[in-house]
Coordinates of C-alpha atoms in Angstrom, one line a residue:
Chain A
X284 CA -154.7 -76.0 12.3
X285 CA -151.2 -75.7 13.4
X286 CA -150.1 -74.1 16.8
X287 CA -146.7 -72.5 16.1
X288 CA -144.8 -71.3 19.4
X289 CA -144.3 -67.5 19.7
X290 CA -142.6 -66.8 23.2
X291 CA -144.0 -66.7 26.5
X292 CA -146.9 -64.4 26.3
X293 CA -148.4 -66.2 22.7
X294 CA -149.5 -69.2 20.4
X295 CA -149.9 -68.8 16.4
X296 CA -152.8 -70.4 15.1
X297 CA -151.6 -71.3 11.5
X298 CA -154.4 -72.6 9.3
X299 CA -154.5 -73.3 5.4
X300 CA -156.6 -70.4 4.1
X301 CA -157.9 -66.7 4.9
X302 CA -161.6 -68.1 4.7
X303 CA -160.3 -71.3 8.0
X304 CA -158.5 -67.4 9.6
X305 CA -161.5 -65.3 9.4
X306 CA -163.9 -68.0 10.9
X307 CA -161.9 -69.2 14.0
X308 CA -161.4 -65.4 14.2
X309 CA -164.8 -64.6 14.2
X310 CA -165.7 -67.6 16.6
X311 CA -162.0 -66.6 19.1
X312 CA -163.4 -63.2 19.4
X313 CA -167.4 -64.7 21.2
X314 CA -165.7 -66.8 23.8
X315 CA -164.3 -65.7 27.3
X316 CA -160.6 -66.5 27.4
X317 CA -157.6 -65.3 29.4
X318 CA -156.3 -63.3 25.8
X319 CA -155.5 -59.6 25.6
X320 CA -155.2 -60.0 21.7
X321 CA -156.0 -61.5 18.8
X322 CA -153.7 -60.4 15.7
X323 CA -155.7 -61.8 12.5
X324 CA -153.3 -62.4 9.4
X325 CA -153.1 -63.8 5.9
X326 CA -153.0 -67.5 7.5
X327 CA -152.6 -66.8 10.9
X328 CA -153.9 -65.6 14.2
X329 CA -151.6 -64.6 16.6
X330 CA -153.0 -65.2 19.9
X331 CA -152.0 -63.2 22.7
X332 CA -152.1 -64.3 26.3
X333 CA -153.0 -62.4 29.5
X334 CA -149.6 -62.0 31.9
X335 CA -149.3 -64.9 33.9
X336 CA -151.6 -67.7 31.8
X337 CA -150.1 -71.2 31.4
X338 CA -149.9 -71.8 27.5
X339 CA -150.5 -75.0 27.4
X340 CA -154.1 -74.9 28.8
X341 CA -154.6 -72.0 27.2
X342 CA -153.6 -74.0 23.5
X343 CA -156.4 -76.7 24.7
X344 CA -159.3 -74.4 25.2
X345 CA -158.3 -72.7 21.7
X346 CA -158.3 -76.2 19.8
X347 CA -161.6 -76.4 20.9
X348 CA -163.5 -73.4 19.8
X349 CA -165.3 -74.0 17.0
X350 CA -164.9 -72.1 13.8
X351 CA -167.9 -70.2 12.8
X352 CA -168.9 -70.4 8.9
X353 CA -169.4 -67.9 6.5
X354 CA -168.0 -65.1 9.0
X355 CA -169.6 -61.8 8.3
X356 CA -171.5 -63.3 5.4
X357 CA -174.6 -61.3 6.5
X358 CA -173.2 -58.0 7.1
X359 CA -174.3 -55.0 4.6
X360 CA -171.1 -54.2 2.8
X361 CA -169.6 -50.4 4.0
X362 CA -169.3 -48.5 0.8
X363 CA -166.1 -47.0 0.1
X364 CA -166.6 -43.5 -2.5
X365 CA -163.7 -43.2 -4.8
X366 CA -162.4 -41.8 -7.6
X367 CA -160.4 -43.9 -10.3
X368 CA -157.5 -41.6 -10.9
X369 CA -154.6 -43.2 -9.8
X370 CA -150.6 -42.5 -11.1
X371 CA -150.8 -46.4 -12.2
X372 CA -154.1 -46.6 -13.2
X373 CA -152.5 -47.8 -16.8
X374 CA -149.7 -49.8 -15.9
X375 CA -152.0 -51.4 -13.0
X376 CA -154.3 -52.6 -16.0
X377 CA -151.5 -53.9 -18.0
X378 CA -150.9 -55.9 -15.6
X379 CA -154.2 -57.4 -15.4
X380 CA -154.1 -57.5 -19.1
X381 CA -156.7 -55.3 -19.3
X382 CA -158.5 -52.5 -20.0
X383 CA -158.4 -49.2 -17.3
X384 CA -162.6 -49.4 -18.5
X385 CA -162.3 -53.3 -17.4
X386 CA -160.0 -52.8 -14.4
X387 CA -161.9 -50.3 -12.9
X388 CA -165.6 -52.3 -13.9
X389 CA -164.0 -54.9 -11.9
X390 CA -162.7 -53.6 -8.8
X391 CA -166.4 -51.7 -8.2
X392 CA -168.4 -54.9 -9.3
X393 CA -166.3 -56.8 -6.7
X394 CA -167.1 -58.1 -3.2
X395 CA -164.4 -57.4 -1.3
X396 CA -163.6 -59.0 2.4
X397 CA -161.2 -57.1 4.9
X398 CA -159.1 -59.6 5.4
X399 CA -156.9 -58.2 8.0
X400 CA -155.3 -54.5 9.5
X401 CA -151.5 -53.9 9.7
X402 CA -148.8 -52.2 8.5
X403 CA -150.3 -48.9 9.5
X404 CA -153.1 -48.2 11.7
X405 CA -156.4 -48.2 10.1
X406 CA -154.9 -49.6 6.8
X407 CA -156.8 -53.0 5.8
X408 CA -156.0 -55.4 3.4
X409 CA -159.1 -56.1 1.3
X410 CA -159.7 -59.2 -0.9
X411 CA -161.6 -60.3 -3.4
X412 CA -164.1 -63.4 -4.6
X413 CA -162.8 -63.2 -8.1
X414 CA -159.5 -64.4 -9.2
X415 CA -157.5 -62.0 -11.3
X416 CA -156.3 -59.9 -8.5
X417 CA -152.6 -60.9 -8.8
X418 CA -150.4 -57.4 -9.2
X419 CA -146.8 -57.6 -8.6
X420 CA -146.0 -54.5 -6.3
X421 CA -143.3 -51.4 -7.8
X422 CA -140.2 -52.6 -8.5
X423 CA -139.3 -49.1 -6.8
X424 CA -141.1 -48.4 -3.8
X425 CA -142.9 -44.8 -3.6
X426 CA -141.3 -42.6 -0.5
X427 CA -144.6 -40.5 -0.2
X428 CA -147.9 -42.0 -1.2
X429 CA -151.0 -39.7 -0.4
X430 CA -153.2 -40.2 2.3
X431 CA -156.3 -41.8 0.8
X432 CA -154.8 -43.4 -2.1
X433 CA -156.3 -46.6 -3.8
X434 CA -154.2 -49.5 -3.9
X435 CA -153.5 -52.9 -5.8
X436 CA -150.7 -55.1 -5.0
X437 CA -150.9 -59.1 -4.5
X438 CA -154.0 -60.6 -3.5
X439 CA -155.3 -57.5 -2.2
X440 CA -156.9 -53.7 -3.0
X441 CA -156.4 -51.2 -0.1
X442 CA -156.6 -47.5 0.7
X443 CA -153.7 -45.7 2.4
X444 CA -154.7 -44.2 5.5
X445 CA -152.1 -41.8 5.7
X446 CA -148.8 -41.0 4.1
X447 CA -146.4 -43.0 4.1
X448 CA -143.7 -44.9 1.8
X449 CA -145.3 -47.5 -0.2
X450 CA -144.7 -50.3 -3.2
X451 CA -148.4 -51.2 -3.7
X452 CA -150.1 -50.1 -7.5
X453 CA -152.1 -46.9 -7.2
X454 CA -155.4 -46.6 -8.9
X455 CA -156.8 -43.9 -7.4
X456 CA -158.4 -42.3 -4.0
X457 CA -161.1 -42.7 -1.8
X458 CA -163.4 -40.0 -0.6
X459 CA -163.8 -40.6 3.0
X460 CA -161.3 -41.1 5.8
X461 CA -159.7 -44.4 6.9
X462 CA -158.6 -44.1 10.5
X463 CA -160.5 -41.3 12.0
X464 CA -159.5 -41.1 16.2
X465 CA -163.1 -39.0 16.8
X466 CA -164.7 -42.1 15.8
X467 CA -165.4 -45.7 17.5
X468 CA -164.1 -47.7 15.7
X469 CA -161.1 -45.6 14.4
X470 CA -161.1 -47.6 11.8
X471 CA -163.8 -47.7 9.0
X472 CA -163.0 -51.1 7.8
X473 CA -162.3 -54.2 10.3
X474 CA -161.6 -58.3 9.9
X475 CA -164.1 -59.5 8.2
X476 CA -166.7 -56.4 7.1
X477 CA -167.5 -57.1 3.3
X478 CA -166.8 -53.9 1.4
X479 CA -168.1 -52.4 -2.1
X480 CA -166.3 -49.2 -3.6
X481 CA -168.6 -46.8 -5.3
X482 CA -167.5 -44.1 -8.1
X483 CA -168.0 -40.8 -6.9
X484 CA -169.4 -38.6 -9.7
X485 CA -167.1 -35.5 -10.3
Chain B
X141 CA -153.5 -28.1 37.8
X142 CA -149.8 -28.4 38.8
X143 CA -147.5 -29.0 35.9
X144 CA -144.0 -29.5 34.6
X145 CA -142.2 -27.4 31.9
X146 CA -139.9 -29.1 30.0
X147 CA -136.2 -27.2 29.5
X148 CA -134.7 -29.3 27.5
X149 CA -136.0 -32.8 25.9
X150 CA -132.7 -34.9 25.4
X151 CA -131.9 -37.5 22.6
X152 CA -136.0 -38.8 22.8
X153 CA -138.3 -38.3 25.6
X154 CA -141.6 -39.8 25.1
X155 CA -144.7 -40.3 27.7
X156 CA -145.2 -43.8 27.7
X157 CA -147.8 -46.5 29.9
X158 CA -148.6 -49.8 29.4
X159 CA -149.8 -49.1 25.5
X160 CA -153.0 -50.1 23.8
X161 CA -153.0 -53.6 23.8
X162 CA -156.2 -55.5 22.3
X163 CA -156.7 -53.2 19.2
X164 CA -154.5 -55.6 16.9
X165 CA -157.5 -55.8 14.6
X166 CA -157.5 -51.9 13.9
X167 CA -154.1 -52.2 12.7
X168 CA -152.7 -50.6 16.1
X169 CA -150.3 -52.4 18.2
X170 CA -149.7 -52.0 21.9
X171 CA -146.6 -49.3 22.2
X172 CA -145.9 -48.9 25.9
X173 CA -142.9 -48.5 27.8
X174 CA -139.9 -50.5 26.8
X175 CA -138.7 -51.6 30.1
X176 CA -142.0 -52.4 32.1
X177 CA -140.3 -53.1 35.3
X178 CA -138.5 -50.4 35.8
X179 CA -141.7 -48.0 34.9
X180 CA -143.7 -50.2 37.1
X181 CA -141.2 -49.4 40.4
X182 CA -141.0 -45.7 39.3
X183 CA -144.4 -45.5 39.8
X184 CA -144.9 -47.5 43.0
X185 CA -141.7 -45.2 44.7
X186 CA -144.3 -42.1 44.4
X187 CA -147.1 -43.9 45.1
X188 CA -149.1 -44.1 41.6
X189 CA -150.9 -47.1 40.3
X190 CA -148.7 -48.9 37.6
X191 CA -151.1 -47.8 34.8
X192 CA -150.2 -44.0 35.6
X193 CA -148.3 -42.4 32.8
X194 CA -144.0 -41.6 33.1
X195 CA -141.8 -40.0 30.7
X196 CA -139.0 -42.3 29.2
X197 CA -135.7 -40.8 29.0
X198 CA -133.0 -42.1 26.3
X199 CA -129.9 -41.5 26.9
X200 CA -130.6 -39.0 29.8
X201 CA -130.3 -35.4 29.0
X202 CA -133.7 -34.1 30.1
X203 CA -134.1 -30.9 31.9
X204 CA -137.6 -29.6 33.5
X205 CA -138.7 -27.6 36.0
X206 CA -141.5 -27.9 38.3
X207 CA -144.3 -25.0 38.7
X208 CA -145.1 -26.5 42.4
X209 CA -144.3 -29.0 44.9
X210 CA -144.1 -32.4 43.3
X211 CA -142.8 -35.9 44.0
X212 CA -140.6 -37.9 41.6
X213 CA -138.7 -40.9 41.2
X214 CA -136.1 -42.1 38.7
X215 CA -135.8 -45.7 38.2
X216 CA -134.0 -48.1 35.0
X217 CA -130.6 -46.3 34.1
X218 CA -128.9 -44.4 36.7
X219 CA -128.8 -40.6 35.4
X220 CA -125.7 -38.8 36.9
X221 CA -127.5 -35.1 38.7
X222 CA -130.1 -37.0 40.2
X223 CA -131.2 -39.2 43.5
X224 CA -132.2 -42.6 42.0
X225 CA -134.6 -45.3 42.8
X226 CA -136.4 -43.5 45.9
X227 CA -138.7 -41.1 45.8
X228 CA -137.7 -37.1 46.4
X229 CA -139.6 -33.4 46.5
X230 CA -139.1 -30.2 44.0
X231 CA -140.3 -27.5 44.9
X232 CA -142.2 -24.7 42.9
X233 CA -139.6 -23.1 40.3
X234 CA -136.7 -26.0 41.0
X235 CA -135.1 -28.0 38.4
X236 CA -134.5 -32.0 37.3
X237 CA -131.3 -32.4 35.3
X238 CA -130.8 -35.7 34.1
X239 CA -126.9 -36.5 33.1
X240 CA -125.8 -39.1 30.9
X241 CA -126.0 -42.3 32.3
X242 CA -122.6 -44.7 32.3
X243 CA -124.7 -47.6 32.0
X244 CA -127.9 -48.5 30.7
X245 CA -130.4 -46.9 27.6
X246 CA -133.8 -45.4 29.4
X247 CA -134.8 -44.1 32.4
X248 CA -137.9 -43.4 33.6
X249 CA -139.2 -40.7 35.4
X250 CA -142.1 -40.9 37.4
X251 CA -144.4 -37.6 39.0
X252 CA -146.5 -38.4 41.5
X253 CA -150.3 -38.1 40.2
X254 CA -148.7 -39.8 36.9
X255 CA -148.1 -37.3 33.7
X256 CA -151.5 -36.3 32.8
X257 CA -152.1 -35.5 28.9
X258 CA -154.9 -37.0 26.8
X259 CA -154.7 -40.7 26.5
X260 CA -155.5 -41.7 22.5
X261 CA -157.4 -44.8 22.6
X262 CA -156.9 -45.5 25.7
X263 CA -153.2 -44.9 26.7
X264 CA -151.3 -41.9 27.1
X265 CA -148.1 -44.3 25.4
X266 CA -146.3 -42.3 22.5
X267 CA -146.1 -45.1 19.8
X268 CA -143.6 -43.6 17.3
X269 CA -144.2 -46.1 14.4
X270 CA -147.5 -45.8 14.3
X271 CA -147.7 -41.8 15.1
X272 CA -150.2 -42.1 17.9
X273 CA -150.6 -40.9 21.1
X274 CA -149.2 -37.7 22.4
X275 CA -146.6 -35.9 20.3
X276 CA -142.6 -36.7 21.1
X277 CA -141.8 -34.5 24.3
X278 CA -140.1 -31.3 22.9
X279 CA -138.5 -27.9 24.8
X280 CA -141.4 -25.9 25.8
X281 CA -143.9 -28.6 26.7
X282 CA -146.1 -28.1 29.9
X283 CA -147.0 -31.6 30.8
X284 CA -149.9 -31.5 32.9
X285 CA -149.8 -33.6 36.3
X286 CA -152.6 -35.8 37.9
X287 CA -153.6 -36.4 41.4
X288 CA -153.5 -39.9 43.1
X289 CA -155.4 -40.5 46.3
X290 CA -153.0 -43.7 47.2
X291 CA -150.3 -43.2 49.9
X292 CA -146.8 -42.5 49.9
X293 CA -145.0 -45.6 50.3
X294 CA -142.2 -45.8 53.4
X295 CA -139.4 -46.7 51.3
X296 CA -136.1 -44.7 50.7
X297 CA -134.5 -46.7 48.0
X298 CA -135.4 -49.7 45.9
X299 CA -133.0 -52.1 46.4
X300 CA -133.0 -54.1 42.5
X301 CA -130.5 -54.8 40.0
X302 CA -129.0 -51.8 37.8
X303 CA -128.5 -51.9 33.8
X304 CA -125.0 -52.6 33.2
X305 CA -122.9 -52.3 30.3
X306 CA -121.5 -55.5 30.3
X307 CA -122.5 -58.5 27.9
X308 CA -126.3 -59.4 28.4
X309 CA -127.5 -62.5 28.5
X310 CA -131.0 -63.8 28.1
X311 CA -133.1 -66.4 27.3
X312 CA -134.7 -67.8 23.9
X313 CA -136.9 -70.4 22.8
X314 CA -137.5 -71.7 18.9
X315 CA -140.0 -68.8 17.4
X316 CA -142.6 -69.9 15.0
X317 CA -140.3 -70.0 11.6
X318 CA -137.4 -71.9 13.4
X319 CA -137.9 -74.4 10.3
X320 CA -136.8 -71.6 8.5
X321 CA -133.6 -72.0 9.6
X322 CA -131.7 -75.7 10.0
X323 CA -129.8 -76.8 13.4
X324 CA -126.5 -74.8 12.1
X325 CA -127.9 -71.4 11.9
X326 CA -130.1 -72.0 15.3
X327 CA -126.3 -72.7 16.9
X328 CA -125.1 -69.8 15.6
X329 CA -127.7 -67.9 17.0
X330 CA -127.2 -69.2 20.2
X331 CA -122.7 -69.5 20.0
X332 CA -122.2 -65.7 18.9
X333 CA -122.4 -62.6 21.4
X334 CA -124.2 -60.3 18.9
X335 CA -123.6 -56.2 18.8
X336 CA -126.1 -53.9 19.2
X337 CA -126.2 -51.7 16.3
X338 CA -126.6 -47.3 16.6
X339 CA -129.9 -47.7 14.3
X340 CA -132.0 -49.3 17.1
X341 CA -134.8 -47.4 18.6
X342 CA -138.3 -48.1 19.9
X343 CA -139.1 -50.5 17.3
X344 CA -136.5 -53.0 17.9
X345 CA -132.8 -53.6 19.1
X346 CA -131.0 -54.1 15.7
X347 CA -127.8 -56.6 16.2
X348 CA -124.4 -57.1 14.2
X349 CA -122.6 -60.2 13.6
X350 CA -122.0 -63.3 12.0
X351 CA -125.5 -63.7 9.8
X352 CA -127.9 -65.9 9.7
X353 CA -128.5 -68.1 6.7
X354 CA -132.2 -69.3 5.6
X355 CA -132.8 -72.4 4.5
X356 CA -135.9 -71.8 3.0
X357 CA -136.8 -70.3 0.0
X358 CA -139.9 -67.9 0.0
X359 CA -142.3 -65.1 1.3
X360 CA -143.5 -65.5 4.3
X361 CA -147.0 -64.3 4.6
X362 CA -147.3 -61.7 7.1
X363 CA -148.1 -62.6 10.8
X364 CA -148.7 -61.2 13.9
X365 CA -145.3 -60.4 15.9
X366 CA -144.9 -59.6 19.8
X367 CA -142.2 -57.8 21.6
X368 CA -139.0 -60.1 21.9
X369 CA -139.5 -61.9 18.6
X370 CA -136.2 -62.1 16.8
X371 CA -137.0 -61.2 13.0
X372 CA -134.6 -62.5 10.5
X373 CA -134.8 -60.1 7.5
X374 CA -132.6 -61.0 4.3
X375 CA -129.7 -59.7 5.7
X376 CA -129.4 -62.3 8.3
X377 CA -129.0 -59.6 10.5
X378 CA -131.6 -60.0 13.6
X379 CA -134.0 -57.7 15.0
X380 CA -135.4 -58.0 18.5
X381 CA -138.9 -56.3 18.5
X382 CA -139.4 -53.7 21.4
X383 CA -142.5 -51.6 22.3
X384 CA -143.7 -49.7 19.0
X385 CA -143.0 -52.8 16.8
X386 CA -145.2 -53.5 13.5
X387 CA -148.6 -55.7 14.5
X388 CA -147.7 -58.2 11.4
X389 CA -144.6 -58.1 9.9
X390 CA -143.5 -60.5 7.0
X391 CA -139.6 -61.7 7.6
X392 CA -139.5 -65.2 9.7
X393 CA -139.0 -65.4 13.6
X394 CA -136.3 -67.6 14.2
X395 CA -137.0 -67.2 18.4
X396 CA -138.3 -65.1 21.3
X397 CA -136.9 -63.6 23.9
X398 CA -138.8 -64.4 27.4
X399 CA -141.3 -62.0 27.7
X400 CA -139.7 -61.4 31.3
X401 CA -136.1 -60.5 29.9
X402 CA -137.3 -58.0 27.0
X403 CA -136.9 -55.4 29.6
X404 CA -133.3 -56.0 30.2
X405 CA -132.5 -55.6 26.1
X406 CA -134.9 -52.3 26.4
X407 CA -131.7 -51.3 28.8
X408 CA -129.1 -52.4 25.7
X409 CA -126.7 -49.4 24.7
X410 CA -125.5 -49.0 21.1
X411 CA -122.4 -50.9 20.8
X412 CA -123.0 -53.4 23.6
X413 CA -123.3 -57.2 23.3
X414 CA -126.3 -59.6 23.9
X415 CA -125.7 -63.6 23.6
X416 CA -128.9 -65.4 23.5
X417 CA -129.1 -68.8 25.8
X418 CA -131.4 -71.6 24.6
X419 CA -134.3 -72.0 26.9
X420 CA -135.9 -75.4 26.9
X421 CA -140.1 -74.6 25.3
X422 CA -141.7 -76.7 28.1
X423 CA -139.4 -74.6 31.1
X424 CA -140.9 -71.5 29.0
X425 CA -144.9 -72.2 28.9
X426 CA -144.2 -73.3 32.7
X427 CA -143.6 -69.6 33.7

């Protein structure tokens, strides 16, 4: 693990894979430090201090925390209803050098992980166990996509939560909300929750 | 419940506290007001605890009357029509004109009792990249006020520095990418007074001037950013990330801006110049 410097107020953890990032997450999160934050990324964690903390210690007690294995390993997966009807359902499977039949087999028969949130709130980057995921983005970003819609692009699947302008592959929509304020979590889908998308029968 | 009626809204008025922090994992970042000093002093001059809501006022031009007797304080950049940085009294039916301050970006008004709307997940912060919290204050608004049971303070004016327009200048250290970016680029960084560009807003303070060059090749992976990070998209052009930043963002941080100083660039005007002064890590993490 590498501590990178980022300011007064945080350290970023760099480490060599998401699995390395979702365990030290999972295992940051149990112990009682002076942190106000913990931003969970593709290879990072951005730890944020509390006003007033001395880095340096604070860097020492976060070496030491041990990672926890197999994060969320346990967990039932949250099932996500959707319907595979996206604008770039085809292209999407051309990509893959597939089938739509095979794409869409796939991406329900997958394990996905919830890597990490960003880029909007309640919008979680999901990935897979399987390799085979790899779909550039648009070469032209989208200026509207739907709230709800079902994503591909990189590494990762992911539903919109809301509109917004977006570059990612659509393959369709989910049935159920994202980011809902009226309930704790907001978010349906957080760091390291194993997910499973359904087919919702018309 | 006492209340204040809003007449006319300005450039952007927005309710603003100290944000949301600690929901990074839900994809929500902190928001908050962009100059936490000066919001922090507008509250104490009526008397509120620092957590207590304020409206933040760009570029003056907020008008709002007050349907009964009500203390307020104005504190960050000095608004022509108004007393500022000690506390006053309106009275049922009177009226707060802000004027266009000569120096300066946002001001921040503070009501005794705090501005009292519904916080959304725990702040009452507008965060305008996100689209949480309340709605962007607009002409017509009655914005509730709270009660506080804490004293008046004694004091008739706050004595502290006042935003100025003249060149800025503030501290960095290296930011997590600075390999991103050999000795060269770091200098001219440092060498150049850099122009703060008309397209800079809540999310960050965009700045003009001689680019900045990578040396590396690459996507970076997205990571978590805080305020005062400088982002170096392709351009070259820097951003410095203010309040309603991104949680992750994907172009390399070449530096930070001390955490302490981000206020003063909250106070940056379009058009005015910032140099940035290298700040030695270990002085940094000694603060």
């Amino acid at each position: 693990m590498r501590v990178l410097p980022s300011g007064s107020r945080g350290l970023l953890l760099e480490l060599d894979s998401l699995e390395e990032v979702l365990a030290r997450y999972a295992a940051l999160r149990e112990v009682d430090l002076p942190v106000l934050d913990l931003v969970p990324a593709g290879r990072t964690i951005l730890v944020v201090a509390d006003r007033g903390t001395d880095l340096r210690a604070l860097e020492q007690r976060v070496r030491a925390v041990a990672p926890v294995e197999h994060a969320g390993a346990d967990l039932d997966p949250v099932e996500v209803p959707v319907r595979y009807d996206g604008e770039d359902l085809h292209e999407a499977a051309d990509l893959l050098a597939c089938s739509v039949e095979e794409l869409v087999r796939r991406h329900r028969e997958e394990a996905w992980t919830v890597a990490f949130c960003g880029f909007a709130p309640g919008f979680a980057y999901l990935r897979g166990t399987r390799s085979g995921w790899d779909t550039p983005r648009r070469t032209s970003p989208r200026t509207r996509v739907p709230a709800g819609a079902l994503a591909l692009a990189g590494e990762f699947t992911a539903v919109y939560p809301r509109e917004s302008p977006g570059g990612w592959q659509l393959i369709g929509h989910a049935l159920v909300p994202m980011f809902d304020l009226h309930r704790d979590p907001p978010s349906l889908l957080l760091p390291g929750t194993p997910v499973r998308f359904v087919e919702a029968r018309v | 419940m006492t209340s204040l009626t809003v007449v006319e809204p300005g450039t952007l008025t927005t309710v603003q506290d100290f944000g949301r922090p600690g929901q990074a994992a839900l994809g929500v970042g902190r928001s908050g007001c962009c100059d936490r000093g000066a919001h922090r002093l507008a509250n104490a001059l009526v008397g509120n605890h620092p957590t207590l809501a304020t409206l933040e006022v760009t570029l003056g031009g907020l008008v709002l009357t007050a349907d009964g007797d009500v203390v307020v304080a104005t504190t960050g950049a000095r608004c022509p029509g108004v007393p500022h940085l000690g506390p006053f009294s309106l009275g049922p039916g009177e009226e707060l004109r802000l004027g266009i301050p000569a120096a300066g970006l946002r001001t921040y008004v503070a009501v005794r009792g705090g501005i009292d709307v519904e916080p959304v997940l725990g702040s009452r912060s507008t965060d305008v990249l996100a689209g949480l919290g309340p709605p962007v204050v607009a002409a017509g608004d009655r914005l509730p006020v709270g009660t506080t049971p804490r004293p008046v303070p004694g004091v008739d004016v706050a004595a502290v520095p006042e935003p100025t327009g003249d060149l800025l200048t503030v501290p960095v250290t290296p930011g997590p990418r600075r390999d991103w970016f050999d000795d060269a680029q770091w200098r001219r960084l440092l060498e150049q007074a850099w122009t703060v560009d008309p397209r800079s807003d809540r999310v960050g303070a965009r700045l003009v001037g001689d680019p900045l060059v990578r040396t590396r090749e690459g996507e970076l992976t997205s990571e978590g950013m805080l305020r005062g990070a400088l982002q170096v998209p392709p351009s070259g052009l820097p951003v410095l990330l203010l309040a309603d930043h991104p949680v992750t963002g994907g172009y390399p941080v070449i530096g930070y801006v001390d955490d302490e100083a981000v206020d003063r660039c909250a106070q940056l005007r379009p058009g005015q110049q910032v140099r940035f002064t290298s700040l030695r890590q270990d002085a940094a993490r000694e603060r």
